[in-house]
Amino acid sequence: MNDNHRMIEQHGYIMQQEDGLFAVRVRTIAGNLTSVQLHNLADLSDRYGNGQVHITTRQSVELHWIPEEKLDSIFQEINELGLLPAVRGPRILTVIACPGISLCKKGICNTGNLAAQLNDLLVGHNQPSKTKIALSGCPNSCAKPQINDIGLHGFIVPIADSGCIGCKTCETVCKFQAVSIQDGRPYISIEKCIGCGLCVKFCPNHVLRSHKRGYSLYIGGKIGRKPILGSRIFAVIPEQDAVSYIEIILQVYNQCAYEDERIGDVINRIGLSSFLKELWKHVPKS
């Protein structure tokens, strides 16, 4: 099998309803494309397909109506143009991400940077089954991390210092009544706090500050015919350690999974406590 055929097999195409016609997917990094890449994709669609471009739910670009005899040629051009073929089969699929702190005012973490790291390190690696990773910059969870095999969203743990002026701005901006002024200083209810950090951002006297900042981490979510909502296993991990935690989860998944078994299916079979027991063997002790 030559390199181009191998690339097609691992990354490539989806059979359409019409015999002999295929859809070809090109992946993005956190949903971003340059104007040059967009022009190149439009040109490929015009020359190989019918000029139609579709944006998939995993932030890939899909070109339609590609004749079977042109698959080798279009994949060669995709490679030569420096575009990234999407991933299919039992592998780590394209990582999806919201814009994060680089664009969004509510962003806590740099999702684009993490998506790029994961793309370089993990995307395309073989797994027991397809494995989906989603990144959101804040608890709004726009990228839906809770319904992916591994999901992360930004999280801030606030803490109060002295110097409160009693303006109650923190009470006003918190939609979950997690912060209140008591005895002349902010009191934070950990049970109610969702980690959005708005109280920290809008405190005019900087009494509220970030005690911890990073990602909440979920595992075992999936959608499809039998949806599973992921379990949050870490309230907040340091942003710089996210790749290491994901690699550990994948290591345990590969140890425990049967063929074609998603992370959520493994957890359903052996129990979350058993999965976490294996996980804790590899997590660095703080």
PDB file of C-alpha atoms in Angstrom:
ATOM      1  CA  MET A   1       0.000   0.000   0.000  1.00  0.00           C
ATOM      2  CA  ASN A   2       1.529   3.361  -1.033  1.00  0.00           C
ATOM      3  CA  ASP A   3       1.513   6.412   1.254  1.00  0.00           C
ATOM      4  CA  ASN A   4      -1.384   8.042  -0.568  1.00  0.00           C
ATOM      5  CA  HIS A   5      -3.610   4.958  -0.292  1.00  0.00           C
ATOM      6  CA  ARG A   6      -2.713   4.652   3.387  1.00  0.00           C
ATOM      7  CA  MET A   7      -3.657   8.289   3.940  1.00  0.00           C
ATOM      8  CA  ILE A   8      -6.987   7.758   2.184  1.00  0.00           C
ATOM      9  CA  GLU A   9      -7.762   4.673   4.251  1.00  0.00           C
ATOM     10  CA  GLN A  10      -7.010   6.367   7.569  1.00  0.00           C
ATOM     11  CA  HIS A  11      -8.317   9.859   6.933  1.00  0.00           C
ATOM     12  CA  GLY A  12     -10.379  10.060   4.029  1.00  0.00           C
ATOM     13  CA  TYR A  13     -13.723   9.751   2.506  1.00  0.00           C
ATOM     14  CA  ILE A  14     -17.388   8.977   3.074  1.00  0.00           C
ATOM     15  CA  MET A  15     -19.571   7.192   0.541  1.00  0.00           C
ATOM     16  CA  GLN A  16     -22.484   9.308  -0.652  1.00  0.00           C
ATOM     17  CA  GLN A  17     -25.962   8.089  -1.589  1.00  0.00           C
ATOM     18  CA  GLU A  18     -25.013   8.157  -5.270  1.00  0.00           C
ATOM     19  CA  ASP A  19     -22.865   5.236  -6.450  1.00  0.00           C
ATOM     20  CA  GLY A  20     -19.275   6.187  -7.198  1.00  0.00           C
ATOM     21  CA  LEU A  21     -19.417   9.557  -5.430  1.00  0.00           C
ATOM     22  CA  PHE A  22     -17.725  10.475  -2.170  1.00  0.00           C
ATOM     23  CA  ALA A  23     -17.418  13.260   0.395  1.00  0.00           C
ATOM     24  CA  VAL A  24     -13.875  14.201   1.413  1.00  0.00           C
ATOM     25  CA  ARG A  25     -13.147  15.904   4.732  1.00  0.00           C
ATOM     26  CA  VAL A  26     -10.383  18.349   5.655  1.00  0.00           C
ATOM     27  CA  ARG A  27      -9.832  19.100   9.320  1.00  0.00           C
ATOM     28  CA  THR A  28      -9.184  22.445  10.982  1.00  0.00           C
ATOM     29  CA  ILE A  29      -7.372  23.475  14.155  1.00  0.00           C
ATOM     30  CA  ALA A  30     -10.040  24.762  16.570  1.00  0.00           C
ATOM     31  CA  GLY A  31     -12.271  25.589  13.597  1.00  0.00           C
ATOM     32  CA  ASN A  32      -9.825  28.105  12.118  1.00  0.00           C
ATOM     33  CA  LEU A  33      -8.879  28.510   8.461  1.00  0.00           C
ATOM     34  CA  THR A  34      -6.892  31.231   6.727  1.00  0.00           C
ATOM     35  CA  SER A  35      -8.268  33.063   3.707  1.00  0.00           C
ATOM     36  CA  VAL A  36      -5.683  31.242   1.548  1.00  0.00           C
ATOM     37  CA  GLN A  37      -6.881  27.869   2.841  1.00  0.00           C
ATOM     38  CA  LEU A  38     -10.485  28.849   2.143  1.00  0.00           C
ATOM     39  CA  HIS A  39      -9.592  29.819  -1.430  1.00  0.00           C
ATOM     40  CA  ASN A  40      -7.763  26.516  -1.915  1.00  0.00           C
ATOM     41  CA  LEU A  41     -10.718  24.526  -0.576  1.00  0.00           C
ATOM     42  CA  ALA A  42     -13.103  26.412  -2.845  1.00  0.00           C
ATOM     43  CA  ASP A  43     -10.849  25.677  -5.814  1.00  0.00           C
ATOM     44  CA  LEU A  44     -10.685  21.960  -4.929  1.00  0.00           C
ATOM     45  CA  SER A  45     -14.468  21.835  -4.629  1.00  0.00           C
ATOM     46  CA  ASP A  46     -14.905  23.543  -8.007  1.00  0.00           C
ATOM     47  CA  ARG A  47     -12.451  21.263  -9.813  1.00  0.00           C
ATOM     48  CA  TYR A  48     -13.221  17.923  -8.152  1.00  0.00           C
ATOM     49  CA  GLY A  49     -16.778  18.267  -6.876  1.00  0.00           C
ATOM     50  CA  ASN A  50     -19.810  20.451  -7.478  1.00  0.00           C
ATOM     51  CA  GLY A  51     -18.628  23.639  -5.775  1.00  0.00           C
ATOM     52  CA  GLN A  52     -20.387  22.852  -2.499  1.00  0.00           C
ATOM     53  CA  VAL A  53     -18.605  23.049   0.870  1.00  0.00           C
ATOM     54  CA  HIS A  54     -20.120  21.755   4.110  1.00  0.00           C
ATOM     55  CA  ILE A  55     -18.949  22.545   7.666  1.00  0.00           C
ATOM     56  CA  THR A  56     -19.291  19.454   9.854  1.00  0.00           C
ATOM     57  CA  THR A  57     -20.199  19.360  13.534  1.00  0.00           C
ATOM     58  CA  ARG A  58     -16.545  18.561  14.320  1.00  0.00           C
ATOM     59  CA  GLN A  59     -15.304  21.723  12.596  1.00  0.00           C
ATOM     60  CA  SER A  60     -14.042  19.927   9.513  1.00  0.00           C
ATOM     61  CA  VAL A  61     -14.721  21.017   5.922  1.00  0.00           C
ATOM     62  CA  GLU A  62     -16.476  18.519   3.679  1.00  0.00           C
ATOM     63  CA  LEU A  63     -16.231  18.561  -0.119  1.00  0.00           C
ATOM     64  CA  HIS A  64     -19.062  16.722  -1.902  1.00  0.00           C
ATOM     65  CA  TRP A  65     -19.625  14.824  -5.135  1.00  0.00           C
ATOM     66  CA  ILE A  66     -16.032  13.668  -5.616  1.00  0.00           C
ATOM     67  CA  PRO A  67     -15.844  10.841  -8.206  1.00  0.00           C
ATOM     68  CA  GLU A  68     -14.091   7.695  -6.982  1.00  0.00           C
ATOM     69  CA  GLU A  69     -11.472   7.856  -9.740  1.00  0.00           C
ATOM     70  CA  LYS A  70     -10.394  11.301  -8.493  1.00  0.00           C
ATOM     71  CA  LEU A  71      -9.806  10.365  -4.829  1.00  0.00           C
ATOM     72  CA  ASP A  72      -6.094   9.693  -5.263  1.00  0.00           C
ATOM     73  CA  SER A  73      -5.596  12.996  -7.028  1.00  0.00           C
ATOM     74  CA  ILE A  74      -7.548  15.175  -4.579  1.00  0.00           C
ATOM     75  CA  PHE A  75      -5.798  13.668  -1.569  1.00  0.00           C
ATOM     76  CA  GLN A  76      -2.453  14.314  -3.199  1.00  0.00           C
ATOM     77  CA  GLU A  77      -3.393  17.968  -3.709  1.00  0.00           C
ATOM     78  CA  ILE A  78      -4.703  18.250  -0.144  1.00  0.00           C
ATOM     79  CA  ASN A  79      -1.319  17.052   1.063  1.00  0.00           C
ATOM     80  CA  GLU A  80       0.638  19.348  -1.273  1.00  0.00           C
ATOM     81  CA  LEU A  81      -1.400  22.381  -0.195  1.00  0.00           C
ATOM     82  CA  GLY A  82      -0.571  21.734   3.467  1.00  0.00           C
ATOM     83  CA  LEU A  83      -4.196  21.077   4.336  1.00  0.00           C
ATOM     84  CA  LEU A  84      -4.977  18.436   6.967  1.00  0.00           C
ATOM     85  CA  PRO A  85      -7.159  15.445   6.053  1.00  0.00           C
ATOM     86  CA  ALA A  86      -9.813  14.682   8.638  1.00  0.00           C
ATOM     87  CA  VAL A  87      -9.564  11.443  10.622  1.00  0.00           C
ATOM     88  CA  ARG A  88     -11.892   8.452  10.497  1.00  0.00           C
ATOM     89  CA  GLY A  89     -12.090   5.032  12.077  1.00  0.00           C
ATOM     90  CA  PRO A  90     -10.755   3.837  15.467  1.00  0.00           C
ATOM     91  CA  ARG A  91      -8.508   6.811  16.079  1.00  0.00           C
ATOM     92  CA  ILE A  92      -8.383  10.139  17.887  1.00  0.00           C
ATOM     93  CA  LEU A  93     -10.570  12.365  15.745  1.00  0.00           C
ATOM     94  CA  THR A  94     -10.342  16.080  15.019  1.00  0.00           C
ATOM     95  CA  VAL A  95     -10.291  18.077  18.265  1.00  0.00           C
ATOM     96  CA  ILE A  96     -13.047  20.680  18.380  1.00  0.00           C
ATOM     97  CA  ALA A  97     -12.719  23.911  20.342  1.00  0.00           C
ATOM     98  CA  CYS A  98     -14.379  27.263  20.902  1.00  0.00           C
ATOM     99  CA  PRO A  99     -12.285  30.426  20.363  1.00  0.00           C
ATOM    100  CA  GLY A 100     -11.437  30.575  24.087  1.00  0.00           C
ATOM    101  CA  ILE A 101      -9.575  33.426  25.695  1.00  0.00           C
ATOM    102  CA  SER A 102      -8.058  34.634  22.415  1.00  0.00           C
ATOM    103  CA  LEU A 103     -11.411  36.068  21.254  1.00  0.00           C
ATOM    104  CA  CYS A 104     -14.211  35.528  23.760  1.00  0.00           C
ATOM    105  CA  LYS A 105     -14.669  37.893  26.717  1.00  0.00           C
ATOM    106  CA  LYS A 106     -15.863  34.958  28.815  1.00  0.00           C
ATOM    107  CA  GLY A 107     -12.850  32.824  27.904  1.00  0.00           C
ATOM    108  CA  ILE A 108     -10.693  31.489  30.735  1.00  0.00           C
ATOM    109  CA  CYS A 109      -8.284  29.167  28.912  1.00  0.00           C
ATOM    110  CA  ASN A 110      -6.395  29.205  25.610  1.00  0.00           C
ATOM    111  CA  THR A 111      -8.351  26.487  23.821  1.00  0.00           C
ATOM    112  CA  GLY A 112      -6.730  27.212  20.453  1.00  0.00           C
ATOM    113  CA  ASN A 113      -3.270  26.555  21.829  1.00  0.00           C
ATOM    114  CA  LEU A 114      -4.355  23.289  23.460  1.00  0.00           C
ATOM    115  CA  ALA A 115      -6.169  22.166  20.290  1.00  0.00           C
ATOM    116  CA  ALA A 116      -2.998  22.772  18.264  1.00  0.00           C
ATOM    117  CA  GLN A 117      -0.915  20.748  20.740  1.00  0.00           C
ATOM    118  CA  LEU A 118      -3.367  17.860  20.676  1.00  0.00           C
ATOM    119  CA  ASN A 119      -3.502  17.962  16.886  1.00  0.00           C
ATOM    120  CA  ASP A 120       0.280  17.619  16.676  1.00  0.00           C
ATOM    121  CA  LEU A 121       0.618  15.010  19.430  1.00  0.00           C
ATOM    122  CA  LEU A 122      -2.476  12.823  19.335  1.00  0.00           C
ATOM    123  CA  VAL A 123      -4.914  13.312  16.451  1.00  0.00           C
ATOM    124  CA  GLY A 124      -4.869  10.283  14.154  1.00  0.00           C
ATOM    125  CA  HIS A 125      -3.387   7.901  16.724  1.00  0.00           C
ATOM    126  CA  ASN A 126      -4.967   4.448  16.792  1.00  0.00           C
ATOM    127  CA  GLN A 127      -7.400   3.690  19.624  1.00  0.00           C
ATOM    128  CA  PRO A 128      -9.794   0.837  20.500  1.00  0.00           C
ATOM    129  CA  SER A 129     -12.584   2.937  18.977  1.00  0.00           C
ATOM    130  CA  LYS A 130     -13.108   6.452  17.669  1.00  0.00           C
ATOM    131  CA  THR A 131     -12.195   8.962  20.354  1.00  0.00           C
ATOM    132  CA  LYS A 132     -13.525  12.520  20.428  1.00  0.00           C
ATOM    133  CA  ILE A 133     -12.035  15.437  22.366  1.00  0.00           C
ATOM    134  CA  ALA A 134     -13.736  18.814  22.849  1.00  0.00           C
ATOM    135  CA  LEU A 135     -12.443  22.012  24.462  1.00  0.00           C
ATOM    136  CA  SER A 136     -14.432  24.965  25.794  1.00  0.00           C
ATOM    137  CA  GLY A 137     -12.855  28.099  27.192  1.00  0.00           C
ATOM    138  CA  CYS A 138     -15.400  28.547  29.993  1.00  0.00           C
ATOM    139  CA  PRO A 139     -18.300  26.729  31.735  1.00  0.00           C
ATOM    140  CA  ASN A 140     -20.703  27.866  28.994  1.00  0.00           C
ATOM    141  CA  SER A 141     -19.405  24.723  27.255  1.00  0.00           C
ATOM    142  CA  CYS A 142     -20.077  25.885  23.693  1.00  0.00           C
ATOM    143  CA  ALA A 143     -18.017  22.975  22.312  1.00  0.00           C
ATOM    144  CA  LYS A 144     -20.114  20.506  24.356  1.00  0.00           C
ATOM    145  CA  PRO A 145     -17.289  18.813  26.285  1.00  0.00           C
ATOM    146  CA  GLN A 146     -19.756  16.761  28.361  1.00  0.00           C
ATOM    147  CA  ILE A 147     -20.820  14.705  25.317  1.00  0.00           C
ATOM    148  CA  ASN A 148     -17.318  13.821  24.134  1.00  0.00           C
ATOM    149  CA  ASP A 149     -15.050  10.955  25.159  1.00  0.00           C
ATOM    150  CA  ILE A 150     -12.756  13.523  26.763  1.00  0.00           C
ATOM    151  CA  GLY A 151     -13.997  17.051  27.390  1.00  0.00           C
ATOM    152  CA  LEU A 152     -12.546  20.112  29.080  1.00  0.00           C
ATOM    153  CA  HIS A 153     -13.869  23.555  29.906  1.00  0.00           C
ATOM    154  CA  GLY A 154     -12.204  26.519  31.544  1.00  0.00           C
ATOM    155  CA  PHE A 155     -12.737  26.962  35.268  1.00  0.00           C
ATOM    156  CA  ILE A 156     -11.774  29.568  37.873  1.00  0.00           C
ATOM    157  CA  VAL A 157     -11.853  28.941  41.612  1.00  0.00           C
ATOM    158  CA  PRO A 158     -12.349  32.397  43.207  1.00  0.00           C
ATOM    159  CA  ILE A 159     -11.056  33.447  46.608  1.00  0.00           C
ATOM    160  CA  ALA A 160     -11.757  36.614  48.624  1.00  0.00           C
ATOM    161  CA  ASP A 161      -9.138  38.928  50.150  1.00  0.00           C
ATOM    162  CA  SER A 162      -9.768  41.839  52.479  1.00  0.00           C
ATOM    163  CA  GLY A 163     -10.827  45.307  51.343  1.00  0.00           C
ATOM    164  CA  CYS A 164     -14.417  44.737  50.267  1.00  0.00           C
ATOM    165  CA  ILE A 165     -16.287  48.024  49.766  1.00  0.00           C
ATOM    166  CA  GLY A 166     -19.726  46.394  49.879  1.00  0.00           C
ATOM    167  CA  CYS A 167     -20.765  47.342  46.352  1.00  0.00           C
ATOM    168  CA  LYS A 168     -22.315  43.909  45.768  1.00  0.00           C
ATOM    169  CA  THR A 169     -21.170  43.829  42.142  1.00  0.00           C
ATOM    170  CA  CYS A 170     -20.181  40.205  42.655  1.00  0.00           C
ATOM    171  CA  GLU A 171     -23.703  39.338  43.781  1.00  0.00           C
ATOM    172  CA  THR A 172     -25.162  41.068  40.742  1.00  0.00           C
ATOM    173  CA  VAL A 173     -22.990  39.386  38.099  1.00  0.00           C
ATOM    174  CA  CYS A 174     -23.271  35.870  39.563  1.00  0.00           C
ATOM    175  CA  LYS A 175     -26.276  34.177  37.984  1.00  0.00           C
ATOM    176  CA  PHE A 176     -26.084  31.222  40.342  1.00  0.00           C
ATOM    177  CA  GLN A 177     -26.178  33.066  43.704  1.00  0.00           C
ATOM    178  CA  ALA A 178     -22.794  31.538  44.513  1.00  0.00           C
ATOM    179  CA  VAL A 179     -21.366  34.728  46.026  1.00  0.00           C
ATOM    180  CA  SER A 180     -22.864  36.998  48.678  1.00  0.00           C
ATOM    181  CA  ILE A 181     -21.657  39.743  50.980  1.00  0.00           C
ATOM    182  CA  GLN A 182     -21.575  38.548  54.581  1.00  0.00           C
ATOM    183  CA  ASP A 183     -19.989  40.401  57.512  1.00  0.00           C
ATOM    184  CA  GLY A 184     -18.473  42.953  55.166  1.00  0.00           C
ATOM    185  CA  ARG A 185     -16.721  40.538  52.789  1.00  0.00           C
ATOM    186  CA  PRO A 186     -17.607  38.187  49.912  1.00  0.00           C
ATOM    187  CA  TYR A 187     -18.632  34.659  50.827  1.00  0.00           C
ATOM    188  CA  ILE A 188     -18.360  32.052  48.043  1.00  0.00           C
ATOM    189  CA  SER A 189     -20.513  28.935  48.008  1.00  0.00           C
ATOM    190  CA  ILE A 190     -18.367  26.233  46.439  1.00  0.00           C
ATOM    191  CA  GLU A 191     -21.453  24.064  45.894  1.00  0.00           C
ATOM    192  CA  LYS A 192     -23.107  26.731  43.731  1.00  0.00           C
ATOM    193  CA  CYS A 193     -20.038  28.159  41.977  1.00  0.00           C
ATOM    194  CA  ILE A 194     -19.714  27.046  38.333  1.00  0.00           C
ATOM    195  CA  GLY A 195     -16.230  28.558  37.908  1.00  0.00           C
ATOM    196  CA  CYS A 196     -17.076  31.237  35.339  1.00  0.00           C
ATOM    197  CA  GLY A 197     -14.872  33.839  37.060  1.00  0.00           C
ATOM    198  CA  LEU A 198     -17.223  36.769  36.417  1.00  0.00           C
ATOM    199  CA  CYS A 199     -17.089  37.808  40.071  1.00  0.00           C
ATOM    200  CA  VAL A 200     -13.296  38.031  39.797  1.00  0.00           C
ATOM    201  CA  LYS A 201     -13.447  39.928  36.522  1.00  0.00           C
ATOM    202  CA  PHE A 202     -15.909  42.570  37.685  1.00  0.00           C
ATOM    203  CA  CYS A 203     -14.837  43.113  41.304  1.00  0.00           C
ATOM    204  CA  PRO A 204     -13.949  46.863  41.247  1.00  0.00           C
ATOM    205  CA  ASN A 205     -11.574  46.672  44.208  1.00  0.00           C
ATOM    206  CA  HIS A 206      -9.905  43.385  43.170  1.00  0.00           C
ATOM    207  CA  VAL A 207     -10.941  41.755  46.428  1.00  0.00           C
ATOM    208  CA  LEU A 208     -11.997  38.645  44.580  1.00  0.00           C
ATOM    209  CA  ARG A 209      -9.158  36.954  42.733  1.00  0.00           C
ATOM    210  CA  SER A 210      -8.412  33.681  41.024  1.00  0.00           C
ATOM    211  CA  HIS A 211      -7.218  31.053  43.495  1.00  0.00           C
ATOM    212  CA  LYS A 212      -7.005  28.354  40.817  1.00  0.00           C
ATOM    213  CA  ARG A 213      -7.410  28.633  37.046  1.00  0.00           C
ATOM    214  CA  GLY A 214      -7.482  25.778  34.580  1.00  0.00           C
ATOM    215  CA  TYR A 215      -9.777  23.135  33.126  1.00  0.00           C
ATOM    216  CA  SER A 216     -12.571  20.995  34.465  1.00  0.00           C
ATOM    217  CA  LEU A 217     -12.150  17.557  32.936  1.00  0.00           C
ATOM    218  CA  TYR A 218     -14.888  15.114  31.850  1.00  0.00           C
ATOM    219  CA  ILE A 219     -14.653  11.571  30.513  1.00  0.00           C
ATOM    220  CA  GLY A 220     -16.994   9.058  28.957  1.00  0.00           C
ATOM    221  CA  GLY A 221     -19.472  11.276  27.141  1.00  0.00           C
ATOM    222  CA  LYS A 222     -20.863  10.483  23.731  1.00  0.00           C
ATOM    223  CA  ILE A 223     -23.870  11.173  21.560  1.00  0.00           C
ATOM    224  CA  GLY A 224     -25.435   8.931  18.917  1.00  0.00           C
ATOM    225  CA  ARG A 225     -27.946   6.134  19.365  1.00  0.00           C
ATOM    226  CA  LYS A 226     -27.129   5.580  23.030  1.00  0.00           C
ATOM    227  CA  PRO A 227     -26.066   8.970  24.449  1.00  0.00           C
ATOM    228  CA  ILE A 228     -23.980   9.148  27.620  1.00  0.00           C
ATOM    229  CA  LEU A 229     -23.285  12.322  29.608  1.00  0.00           C
ATOM    230  CA  GLY A 230     -19.647  12.471  30.668  1.00  0.00           C
ATOM    231  CA  SER A 231     -18.531  12.386  34.298  1.00  0.00           C
ATOM    232  CA  ARG A 232     -16.507  15.261  35.714  1.00  0.00           C
ATOM    233  CA  ILE A 233     -13.454  13.661  37.309  1.00  0.00           C
ATOM    234  CA  PHE A 234     -11.419  16.800  38.045  1.00  0.00           C
ATOM    235  CA  ALA A 235     -12.928  20.139  39.073  1.00  0.00           C
ATOM    236  CA  VAL A 236      -9.845  22.039  37.952  1.00  0.00           C
ATOM    237  CA  ILE A 237      -6.474  20.962  36.565  1.00  0.00           C
ATOM    238  CA  PRO A 238      -3.704  23.434  35.652  1.00  0.00           C
ATOM    239  CA  GLU A 239      -3.976  24.593  32.051  1.00  0.00           C
ATOM    240  CA  GLN A 240      -0.360  23.666  31.353  1.00  0.00           C
ATOM    241  CA  ASP A 241      -0.967  20.073  32.504  1.00  0.00           C
ATOM    242  CA  ALA A 242      -4.008  19.374  30.300  1.00  0.00           C
ATOM    243  CA  VAL A 243      -2.070  17.381  27.690  1.00  0.00           C
ATOM    244  CA  SER A 244      -0.526  15.142  30.350  1.00  0.00           C
ATOM    245  CA  TYR A 245      -3.915  14.383  31.911  1.00  0.00           C
ATOM    246  CA  ILE A 246      -5.418  13.553  28.513  1.00  0.00           C
ATOM    247  CA  GLU A 247      -2.514  11.227  27.739  1.00  0.00           C
ATOM    248  CA  ILE A 248      -3.026   9.435  31.067  1.00  0.00           C
ATOM    249  CA  ILE A 249      -6.747   8.976  30.371  1.00  0.00           C
ATOM    250  CA  LEU A 250      -5.936   7.518  26.954  1.00  0.00           C
ATOM    251  CA  GLN A 251      -3.364   5.185  28.510  1.00  0.00           C
ATOM    252  CA  VAL A 252      -5.920   3.778  30.950  1.00  0.00           C
ATOM    253  CA  TYR A 253      -8.543   3.587  28.202  1.00  0.00           C
ATOM    254  CA  ASN A 254      -6.218   1.522  26.024  1.00  0.00           C
ATOM    255  CA  GLN A 255      -5.447  -0.787  28.945  1.00  0.00           C
ATOM    256  CA  CYS A 256      -9.089  -1.430  29.823  1.00  0.00           C
ATOM    257  CA  ALA A 257     -11.010  -1.292  26.549  1.00  0.00           C
ATOM    258  CA  TYR A 258     -12.204  -4.097  24.328  1.00  0.00           C
ATOM    259  CA  GLU A 259     -12.093  -3.612  20.577  1.00  0.00           C
ATOM    260  CA  ASP A 260     -14.553  -0.988  19.315  1.00  0.00           C
ATOM    261  CA  GLU A 261     -15.418   0.118  22.870  1.00  0.00           C
ATOM    262  CA  ARG A 262     -15.674   3.842  23.611  1.00  0.00           C
ATOM    263  CA  ILE A 263     -14.496   5.313  26.925  1.00  0.00           C
ATOM    264  CA  GLY A 264     -18.077   5.633  28.169  1.00  0.00           C
ATOM    265  CA  ASP A 265     -18.731   1.997  27.330  1.00  0.00           C
ATOM    266  CA  VAL A 266     -15.630   0.938  29.293  1.00  0.00           C
ATOM    267  CA  ILE A 267     -16.825   2.949  32.293  1.00  0.00           C
ATOM    268  CA  ASN A 268     -20.300   1.390  32.045  1.00  0.00           C
ATOM    269  CA  ARG A 269     -18.757  -2.075  31.990  1.00  0.00           C
ATOM    270  CA  ILE A 270     -16.134  -1.803  34.758  1.00  0.00           C
ATOM    271  CA  GLY A 271     -17.561   1.126  36.743  1.00  0.00           C
ATOM    272  CA  LEU A 272     -16.280   4.667  37.099  1.00  0.00           C
ATOM    273  CA  SER A 273     -14.547   3.868  40.403  1.00  0.00           C
ATOM    274  CA  SER A 274     -12.508   1.086  38.776  1.00  0.00           C
ATOM    275  CA  PHE A 275     -11.530   3.346  35.880  1.00  0.00           C
ATOM    276  CA  LEU A 276     -10.486   6.099  38.294  1.00  0.00           C
ATOM    277  CA  LYS A 277      -8.538   3.613  40.408  1.00  0.00           C
ATOM    278  CA  GLU A 278      -6.387   2.830  37.378  1.00  0.00           C
ATOM    279  CA  LEU A 279      -6.188   6.518  36.520  1.00  0.00           C
ATOM    280  CA  TRP A 280      -4.878   7.496  39.948  1.00  0.00           C
ATOM    281  CA  LYS A 281      -1.933   5.136  39.506  1.00  0.00           C
ATOM    282  CA  HIS A 282      -0.601   7.460  36.827  1.00  0.00           C
ATOM    283  CA  VAL A 283      -1.715  10.931  37.979  1.00  0.00           C
ATOM    284  CA  PRO A 284       1.194  12.923  39.487  1.00  0.00           C
ATOM    285  CA  LYS A 285       0.850  13.438  43.216  1.00  0.00           C
ATOM    286  CA  SER A 286       0.604  17.120  44.067  1.00  0.00           C
TER     287      SER A 286
END
